[in-house]
mmCIF file of C-alpha atoms and ligand atoms in Angstrom:
data_model
loop_
_atom_site.group_PDB
_atom_site.id
_atom_site.type_symbol
_atom_site.label_atom_id
_atom_site.label_comp_id
_atom_site.label_asym_id
_atom_site.label_seq_id
_atom_site.Cartn_x
_atom_site.Cartn_y
_atom_site.Cartn_z
ATOM 1 C CA UNK X 1 81.201 110.207 96.808
ATOM 2 C CA UNK X 2 84.490 108.677 97.693
ATOM 3 C CA UNK X 3 87.750 108.835 95.499
ATOM 4 C CA UNK X 4 91.029 107.155 95.626
ATOM 5 C CA UNK X 5 94.104 106.820 93.380
ATOM 6 C CA UNK X 6 97.099 104.535 92.933
ATOM 7 C CA UNK X 7 100.462 105.214 91.333
ATOM 8 C CA UNK X 8 102.216 103.258 88.683
ATOM 9 C CA UNK X 9 105.522 101.268 89.238
ATOM 10 C CA UNK X 10 108.776 100.647 87.635
ATOM 11 C CA UNK X 11 110.993 97.596 88.475
ATOM 12 C CA UNK X 12 114.437 98.805 88.534
ATOM 13 C CA UNK X 13 116.122 95.355 88.844
ATOM 14 C CA UNK X 14 115.282 91.770 89.187
ATOM 15 C CA UNK X 15 112.156 91.163 86.976
ATOM 16 C CA UNK X 16 111.546 87.227 86.222
ATOM 17 C CA UNK X 17 114.271 86.251 88.657
ATOM 18 C CA UNK X 18 111.808 87.636 91.458
ATOM 19 C CA UNK X 19 109.353 84.788 90.491
ATOM 20 C CA UNK X 20 112.124 82.394 91.431
ATOM 21 C CA UNK X 21 112.616 83.969 94.969
ATOM 22 C CA UNK X 22 115.621 86.356 94.033
ATOM 23 C CA UNK X 23 115.432 89.845 95.179
ATOM 24 C CA UNK X 24 114.017 92.815 93.013
ATOM 25 C CA UNK X 25 113.938 96.449 93.334
ATOM 26 C CA UNK X 26 110.745 98.612 92.269
ATOM 27 C CA UNK X 27 109.768 102.058 92.984
ATOM 28 C CA UNK X 28 106.479 104.010 92.691
ATOM 29 C CA UNK X 29 105.935 106.221 89.827
ATOM 30 C CA UNK X 30 103.465 109.019 90.853
ATOM 31 C CA UNK X 31 103.505 110.823 87.125
ATOM 32 C CA UNK X 32 100.861 108.150 86.196
ATOM 33 C CA UNK X 33 97.867 107.165 88.103
ATOM 34 C CA UNK X 34 94.680 104.968 88.276
ATOM 35 C CA UNK X 35 91.798 106.681 90.039
ATOM 36 C CA UNK X 36 88.481 105.233 91.067
ATOM 37 C CA UNK X 37 85.248 107.020 92.425
ATOM 38 C CA UNK X 38 82.489 105.156 94.154
ATOM 39 C CA UNK X 39 79.059 106.836 94.366
ATOM 40 C CA UNK X 40 76.040 105.584 95.735
ATOM 41 C CA UNK X 41 73.452 104.589 93.040
ATOM 42 C CA UNK X 42 69.871 104.416 93.033
ATOM 43 C CA UNK X 43 68.247 101.822 95.323
ATOM 44 C CA UNK X 44 68.054 98.516 93.809
ATOM 45 C CA UNK X 45 70.466 99.500 90.802
ATOM 46 C CA UNK X 46 73.086 97.051 92.065
ATOM 47 C CA UNK X 47 76.822 97.528 91.322
ATOM 48 C CA UNK X 48 77.981 98.970 88.031
ATOM 49 C CA UNK X 49 81.775 99.202 87.138
ATOM 50 C CA UNK X 50 82.533 101.691 84.351
ATOM 51 C CA UNK X 51 86.063 101.644 82.894
ATOM 52 C CA UNK X 52 85.916 104.685 81.065
ATOM 53 C CA UNK X 53 89.601 104.348 79.242
ATOM 54 C CA UNK X 54 88.584 100.965 77.783
ATOM 55 C CA UNK X 55 84.997 102.001 77.302
ATOM 56 C CA UNK X 56 83.515 99.117 79.213
ATOM 57 C CA UNK X 57 80.618 99.006 81.535
ATOM 58 C CA UNK X 58 80.240 95.850 83.681
ATOM 59 C CA UNK X 59 77.224 94.895 85.923
ATOM 60 C CA UNK X 60 78.290 93.130 88.839
ATOM 61 C CA UNK X 61 75.729 90.189 88.734
ATOM 62 C CA UNK X 62 76.368 89.676 84.949
ATOM 63 C CA UNK X 63 80.246 89.495 84.828
ATOM 64 C CA UNK X 64 82.074 86.254 84.360
ATOM 65 C CA UNK X 65 83.809 85.138 87.756
ATOM 66 C CA UNK X 66 87.318 85.772 86.299
ATOM 67 C CA UNK X 67 86.435 89.463 85.168
ATOM 68 C CA UNK X 68 89.154 91.278 86.849
ATOM 69 C CA UNK X 69 87.390 94.480 87.892
ATOM 70 C CA UNK X 70 84.323 92.814 89.250
ATOM 71 C CA UNK X 71 86.602 90.231 90.784
ATOM 72 C CA UNK X 72 88.555 92.625 92.842
ATOM 73 C CA UNK X 73 85.323 94.502 94.128
ATOM 74 C CA UNK X 74 83.775 90.984 95.121
ATOM 75 C CA UNK X 75 87.051 90.060 97.085
ATOM 76 C CA UNK X 76 87.193 93.407 98.609
ATOM 77 C CA UNK X 77 83.572 93.289 99.823
ATOM 78 C CA UNK X 78 84.024 89.637 100.901
ATOM 79 C CA UNK X 79 87.109 91.085 103.062
ATOM 80 C CA UNK X 80 84.952 93.774 104.543
ATOM 81 C CA UNK X 81 82.225 91.247 105.338
ATOM 82 C CA UNK X 82 79.872 93.371 103.096
ATOM 83 C CA UNK X 83 76.884 91.696 101.183
ATOM 84 C CA UNK X 84 77.448 92.629 97.647
ATOM 85 C CA UNK X 85 73.524 92.205 96.915
ATOM 86 C CA UNK X 86 72.863 94.979 99.534
ATOM 87 C CA UNK X 87 74.783 97.451 97.970
ATOM 88 C CA UNK X 88 73.990 99.910 95.161
ATOM 89 C CA UNK X 89 76.944 101.619 93.651
ATOM 90 C CA UNK X 90 78.410 103.335 90.582
ATOM 91 C CA UNK X 91 82.265 102.567 90.398
ATOM 92 C CA UNK X 92 84.258 104.628 87.889
ATOM 93 C CA UNK X 93 87.772 103.987 86.768
ATOM 94 C CA UNK X 94 90.051 106.183 84.908
ATOM 95 C CA UNK X 95 93.774 105.551 84.462
ATOM 96 C CA UNK X 96 96.761 107.214 82.940
ATOM 97 C CA UNK X 97 98.866 104.189 83.092
ATOM 98 C CA UNK X 98 99.587 102.711 79.844
ATOM 99 C CA UNK X 99 97.802 99.093 79.732
ATOM 100 C CA UNK X 100 100.253 96.250 79.510
ATOM 101 C CA UNK X 101 103.305 98.407 79.400
ATOM 102 C CA UNK X 102 105.239 97.081 82.484
ATOM 103 C CA UNK X 103 104.140 100.128 84.766
ATOM 104 C CA UNK X 104 101.790 98.168 86.906
ATOM 105 C CA UNK X 105 98.483 99.265 85.480
ATOM 106 C CA UNK X 106 96.472 96.309 86.525
ATOM 107 C CA UNK X 107 97.672 96.332 90.061
ATOM 108 C CA UNK X 108 97.251 100.121 90.197
ATOM 109 C CA UNK X 109 93.704 99.652 89.196
ATOM 110 C CA UNK X 110 92.914 97.141 91.735
ATOM 111 C CA UNK X 111 94.705 99.151 94.496
ATOM 112 C CA UNK X 112 92.642 102.061 93.567
ATOM 113 C CA UNK X 113 89.479 100.054 93.445
ATOM 114 C CA UNK X 114 90.103 98.569 96.980
ATOM 115 C CA UNK X 115 91.074 101.862 98.467
ATOM 116 C CA UNK X 116 88.064 103.656 97.078
ATOM 117 C CA UNK X 117 85.543 100.892 98.089
ATOM 118 C CA UNK X 118 87.067 101.015 101.513
ATOM 119 C CA UNK X 119 86.859 104.757 101.774
ATOM 120 C CA UNK X 120 83.219 104.640 100.586
ATOM 121 C CA UNK X 121 82.359 102.050 103.073
ATOM 122 C CA UNK X 122 84.306 103.852 105.890
ATOM 123 C CA UNK X 123 86.497 100.761 106.483
ATOM 124 C CA UNK X 124 90.095 101.419 105.867
ATOM 125 C CA UNK X 125 92.427 98.651 105.196
ATOM 126 C CA UNK X 126 96.388 98.965 105.748
ATOM 127 C CA UNK X 127 98.809 98.593 102.767
ATOM 128 C CA UNK X 128 99.538 95.087 103.673
ATOM 129 C CA UNK X 129 95.810 94.084 103.438
ATOM 130 C CA UNK X 130 95.308 96.114 100.252
ATOM 131 C CA UNK X 131 98.445 94.568 98.714
ATOM 132 C CA UNK X 132 97.253 90.856 99.558
ATOM 133 C CA UNK X 133 93.774 91.675 97.806
ATOM 134 C CA UNK X 134 95.447 93.224 94.881
ATOM 135 C CA UNK X 135 97.697 90.002 94.635
ATOM 136 C CA UNK X 136 94.563 88.004 93.938
ATOM 137 C CA UNK X 137 93.762 90.056 90.983
ATOM 138 C CA UNK X 138 97.415 89.891 89.762
ATOM 139 C CA UNK X 139 97.113 86.097 89.756
ATOM 140 C CA UNK X 140 94.291 86.427 87.298
ATOM 141 C CA UNK X 141 96.472 88.453 84.974
ATOM 142 C CA UNK X 142 99.682 86.480 85.457
ATOM 143 C CA UNK X 143 99.145 83.234 86.683
ATOM 144 C CA UNK X 144 102.210 83.074 89.094
ATOM 145 C CA UNK X 145 103.067 86.898 89.830
ATOM 146 C CA UNK X 146 105.827 87.398 92.235
ATOM 147 C CA UNK X 147 103.484 90.068 94.090
ATOM 148 C CA UNK X 148 106.214 92.848 93.408
ATOM 149 C CA UNK X 149 103.671 95.147 91.522
ATOM 150 C CA UNK X 150 100.919 94.942 94.209
ATOM 151 C CA UNK X 151 103.536 95.560 97.055
ATOM 152 C CA UNK X 152 105.127 98.554 95.692
ATOM 153 C CA UNK X 153 101.873 100.142 94.430
ATOM 154 C CA UNK X 154 100.228 99.433 97.759
ATOM 155 C CA UNK X 155 103.068 100.737 99.906
ATOM 156 C CA UNK X 156 103.969 103.629 97.560
ATOM 157 C CA UNK X 157 107.621 103.345 98.850
ATOM 158 C CA UNK X 158 110.663 101.998 96.947
ATOM 159 C CA UNK X 159 110.507 98.311 97.663
ATOM 160 C CA UNK X 160 113.159 95.726 98.160
ATOM 161 C CA UNK X 161 111.157 92.463 97.367
ATOM 162 C CA UNK X 162 111.753 88.950 97.962
ATOM 163 C CA UNK X 163 108.985 86.498 97.672
ATOM 164 C CA UNK X 164 108.110 84.906 101.134
ATOM 165 C CA UNK X 165 110.080 87.370 102.936
ATOM 166 C CA UNK X 166 108.665 90.393 105.076
ATOM 167 C CA UNK X 167 108.396 93.428 102.803
ATOM 168 C CA UNK X 168 111.344 95.757 102.921
ATOM 169 C CA UNK X 169 111.267 99.477 102.187
ATOM 170 C CA UNK X 170 114.106 101.615 101.789
ATOM 171 C CA UNK X 171 115.440 105.274 101.321
ATOM 172 C CA UNK X 172 116.896 106.878 98.248
ATOM 173 C CA UNK X 173 119.683 108.880 99.649
ATOM 174 C CA UNK X 174 120.225 110.913 96.534
ATOM 175 C CA UNK X 175 117.594 111.268 93.990
ATOM 176 C CA UNK X 176 117.965 110.181 90.376
ATOM 177 C CA UNK X 177 116.235 110.474 87.024
ATOM 178 C CA UNK X 178 114.820 107.938 84.728
ATOM 179 C CA UNK X 179 113.416 108.281 81.186
ATOM 180 C CA UNK X 180 110.729 105.849 80.505
ATOM 181 C CA UNK X 181 110.178 104.860 76.836
ATOM 182 C CA UNK X 182 107.013 102.958 75.818
ATOM 183 C CA UNK X 183 107.562 100.705 72.692
ATOM 184 C CA UNK X 184 104.131 101.062 71.881
ATOM 185 C CA UNK X 185 103.819 96.971 71.871
ATOM 186 C CA UNK X 186 102.035 95.382 74.566
ATOM 187 C CA UNK X 187 104.385 93.599 76.756
ATOM 188 C CA UNK X 188 103.412 89.950 77.261
ATOM 189 C CA UNK X 189 104.101 89.355 80.894
ATOM 190 C CA UNK X 190 101.872 85.999 81.182
ATOM 191 C CA UNK X 191 103.525 84.622 78.130
ATOM 192 C CA UNK X 192 107.336 85.745 78.986
ATOM 193 C CA UNK X 193 106.867 84.362 82.370
ATOM 194 C CA UNK X 194 105.403 81.071 81.192
ATOM 195 C CA UNK X 195 108.327 80.810 78.539
ATOM 196 C CA UNK X 196 110.890 81.440 81.242
ATOM 197 C CA UNK X 197 109.345 78.869 83.280
ATOM 198 C CA UNK X 198 109.378 76.025 80.554
ATOM 199 C CA UNK X 199 113.123 77.186 79.732
ATOM 200 C CA UNK X 200 114.002 76.911 83.411
ATOM 201 C CA UNK X 201 112.436 73.462 83.670
ATOM 202 C CA UNK X 202 114.521 72.293 80.654
ATOM 203 C CA UNK X 203 117.666 73.795 81.907
ATOM 204 C CA UNK X 204 117.317 74.427 85.764
ATOM 205 C CA UNK X 205 121.309 74.820 86.254
ATOM 206 C CA UNK X 206 121.940 77.458 83.694
ATOM 207 C CA UNK X 207 118.701 79.364 84.717
ATOM 208 C CA UNK X 208 119.185 79.252 88.288
ATOM 209 C CA UNK X 209 122.622 80.623 87.770
ATOM 210 C CA UNK X 210 121.088 83.469 85.596
ATOM 211 C CA UNK X 211 118.652 84.059 88.293
ATOM 212 C CA UNK X 212 121.409 84.407 90.897
ATOM 213 C CA UNK X 213 123.283 86.866 88.652
ATOM 214 C CA UNK X 214 120.123 88.966 88.458
ATOM 215 C CA UNK X 215 119.359 88.734 92.364
ATOM 216 C CA UNK X 216 122.977 90.002 93.024
ATOM 217 C CA UNK X 217 122.425 92.808 90.617
ATOM 218 C CA UNK X 218 119.482 93.724 92.701
ATOM 219 C CA UNK X 219 121.404 93.671 95.954
ATOM 220 C CA UNK X 220 124.353 95.730 94.547
ATOM 221 C CA UNK X 221 121.815 98.217 93.339
ATOM 222 C CA UNK X 222 120.033 98.551 96.420
ATOM 223 C CA UNK X 223 123.349 99.284 98.152
ATOM 224 C CA UNK X 224 124.125 101.873 95.628
ATOM 225 C CA UNK X 225 120.842 103.560 95.980
ATOM 226 C CA UNK X 226 121.068 103.822 99.846
ATOM 227 C CA UNK X 227 124.635 104.894 99.634
ATOM 228 C CA UNK X 228 123.671 107.648 97.201
ATOM 229 C CA UNK X 229 126.384 106.050 94.711
ATOM 230 C CA UNK X 230 124.256 106.687 91.828
ATOM 231 C CA UNK X 231 127.044 106.503 89.134
ATOM 232 C CA UNK X 232 127.135 102.741 90.016
ATOM 233 C CA UNK X 233 123.503 102.190 88.827
ATOM 234 C CA UNK X 234 123.826 102.648 85.040
ATOM 235 C CA UNK X 235 126.304 99.748 84.424
ATOM 236 C CA UNK X 236 124.306 97.423 86.751
ATOM 237 C CA UNK X 237 121.163 98.193 84.598
ATOM 238 C CA UNK X 238 123.057 97.463 81.527
ATOM 239 C CA UNK X 239 124.323 94.194 83.064
ATOM 240 C CA UNK X 240 120.714 93.291 84.249
ATOM 241 C CA UNK X 241 119.556 93.904 80.671
ATOM 242 C CA UNK X 242 122.188 91.347 79.381
ATOM 243 C CA UNK X 243 120.807 88.687 81.595
ATOM 244 C CA UNK X 244 116.965 89.742 80.479
ATOM 245 C CA UNK X 245 118.182 89.252 76.817
ATOM 246 C CA UNK X 246 119.623 85.830 77.673
ATOM 247 C CA UNK X 247 116.155 84.942 79.446
ATOM 248 C CA UNK X 248 114.748 85.764 75.892
ATOM 249 C CA UNK X 249 112.405 88.509 77.038
ATOM 250 C CA UNK X 250 113.608 91.361 75.180
ATOM 251 C CA UNK X 251 112.367 92.384 71.816
ATOM 252 C CA UNK X 252 113.698 94.489 68.853
ATOM 253 C CA UNK X 253 111.682 97.303 69.630
ATOM 254 C CA UNK X 254 113.088 97.166 73.286
ATOM 255 C CA UNK X 255 116.543 96.769 71.951
ATOM 256 C CA UNK X 256 116.034 99.770 69.635
ATOM 257 C CA UNK X 257 115.061 102.128 72.156
ATOM 258 C CA UNK X 258 117.851 100.797 74.755
ATOM 259 C CA UNK X 259 120.401 101.424 71.935
ATOM 260 C CA UNK X 260 119.107 104.923 71.177
ATOM 261 C CA UNK X 261 118.996 105.994 75.019
ATOM 262 C CA UNK X 262 122.663 104.771 75.321
ATOM 263 C CA UNK X 263 123.756 106.657 72.262
ATOM 264 C CA UNK X 264 122.149 109.887 73.418
ATOM 265 C CA UNK X 265 124.147 109.465 76.724
ATOM 266 C CA UNK X 266 122.123 107.418 79.224
ATOM 267 C CA UNK X 267 124.376 105.791 81.726
ATOM 268 C CA UNK X 268 122.342 102.543 81.464
ATOM 269 C CA UNK X 269 119.293 101.130 80.212
ATOM 270 C CA UNK X 270 117.180 98.021 80.400
ATOM 271 C CA UNK X 271 113.562 96.847 79.738
ATOM 272 C CA UNK X 272 111.299 97.121 82.741
ATOM 273 C CA UNK X 273 108.581 94.430 83.594
ATOM 274 C CA UNK X 274 107.498 91.449 81.787
ATOM 275 C CA UNK X 275 109.295 92.346 78.491
ATOM 276 C CA UNK X 276 108.781 91.539 74.882
ATOM 277 C CA UNK X 277 107.276 94.861 74.724
ATOM 278 C CA UNK X 278 105.949 97.462 77.121
ATOM 279 C CA UNK X 279 108.483 99.898 78.406
ATOM 280 C CA UNK X 280 112.209 100.501 79.069
ATOM 281 C CA UNK X 281 113.961 102.595 81.489
ATOM 282 C CA UNK X 282 117.280 104.658 81.132
ATOM 283 C CA UNK X 283 119.205 106.325 83.944
ATOM 284 C CA UNK X 284 120.101 110.079 83.178
ATOM 285 C CA UNK X 285 121.376 113.022 84.535
ATOM 286 C CA UNK X 286 118.599 115.854 84.604
ATOM 287 C CA UNK X 287 120.977 117.682 82.008
ATOM 288 C CA UNK X 288 120.703 114.641 79.433
ATOM 289 C CA UNK X 289 117.127 113.922 80.079
ATOM 290 C CA UNK X 290 115.625 115.929 77.299
ATOM 291 C CA UNK X 291 118.089 114.629 74.837
ATOM 292 C CA UNK X 292 117.624 111.053 75.770
ATOM 293 C CA UNK X 293 113.732 111.870 75.653
ATOM 294 C CA UNK X 294 114.227 113.236 72.017
ATOM 295 C CA UNK X 295 116.278 110.432 70.904
ATOM 296 C CA UNK X 296 113.580 107.712 72.167
ATOM 297 C CA UNK X 297 110.840 109.445 70.412
ATOM 298 C CA UNK X 298 113.034 109.583 67.271
ATOM 299 C CA UNK X 299 113.728 105.767 67.716
ATOM 300 C CA UNK X 300 109.974 105.105 67.661
ATOM 301 C CA UNK X 301 108.758 105.349 71.357
ATOM 302 C CA UNK X 302 104.980 105.951 71.608
ATOM 303 C CA UNK X 303 105.230 107.854 74.679
ATOM 304 C CA UNK X 304 108.333 108.957 76.895
ATOM 305 C CA UNK X 305 108.109 110.228 80.382
ATOM 306 C CA UNK X 306 110.992 111.669 82.654
ATOM 307 C CA UNK X 307 110.685 110.678 86.370
ATOM 308 C CA UNK X 308 112.570 111.375 89.399
ATOM 309 C CA UNK X 309 113.270 108.727 92.192
ATOM 310 C CA UNK X 310 113.346 110.008 95.490
ATOM 311 C CA UNK X 311 112.852 113.423 94.392
HETATM 312 O O1 LIG O 401 104.970 93.214 83.396
HETATM 313 P P1 LIG O 401 105.017 93.603 84.939
HETATM 314 O O2 LIG O 401 105.006 95.024 84.940
HETATM 315 O O3 LIG O 401 103.632 93.043 85.400
HETATM 316 O O4 LIG O 401 105.985 93.055 85.679
HETATM 317 C C1 LIG O 401 106.231 91.653 85.678
HETATM 318 C C2 LIG O 401 107.401 91.188 86.474
HETATM 319 C C3 LIG O 401 107.731 90.031 86.341
HETATM 320 O O5 LIG O 401 108.902 89.597 87.185
HETATM 321 C C4 LIG O 401 108.015 89.421 85.047
HETATM 322 C C5 LIG O 401 106.616 88.898 86.750
HETATM 323 C C6 LIG O 401 106.411 88.961 88.394
HETATM 324 O O6 LIG O 401 105.372 88.660 88.675
HETATM 325 O O7 LIG O 401 107.171 89.533 89.184
#
């Protein structure tokens, strides 16, 4: 039996603008994980994928071509030059990453699946190859993904991401803490990305300027993180949230949690990921974390985790 896992992720700065070539920053979150086991099945059984958390069992030959799990298995086997008809495997997926929460659950499942298949077949791929394969699955989910999710999850390091440029990982000089609050409403990444695109097409000048502002915030945030100037990050997060609001990708639920976090002493807060639901993040000192966590539950958060970056 082979087993592999992949972490979740948080976009700290730059979502949406990243689709238009501006930089964004994302970090891995190891508090949540997708895990995949691959076992040999009886001869002639073929490949069966079991996604335990969503109660699905999918047989390879019977799935639609765009079913994301079998799509990922097929792409991986093709990449490894393995004939899927010659393999008898039971593939089991479990995950603690909330689905459609902006924490990269789809990309993490894809990365864990690719890693577990590679391990089982004794054919390891490097992070760039794993990321490229997972990107193909992301395209099924999101239509025009920037590639930031599969990159940060495959590399498992803080990533400064700019579409079309080589991947840059970077160091976190001084650790910092985030409280991550789940609105309980699914994020609508595909929809919000499509709406932003339509708005951008109607008024490119205005939206390009907004994307530029967001990109500059991501650049300044990277400098602050590398210099250990954590106090600068809170205001930058709140400025980024103001731009996301203007892009119309926030929601009343996200705004309620963001306001609650700030009132409880967070240094800055914003949505993370596609928006319209999913998760928000708040920058806190370790002393404030419990207070902000409690305030978020009180404001209706479904789940709240506290995670350290660079810890
Ligand atoms: O909702 P998530 O976690 O998949 O993040 C989407 C981030 C966007 O910038 C909105 C889209 C993208 O492809 O980068």
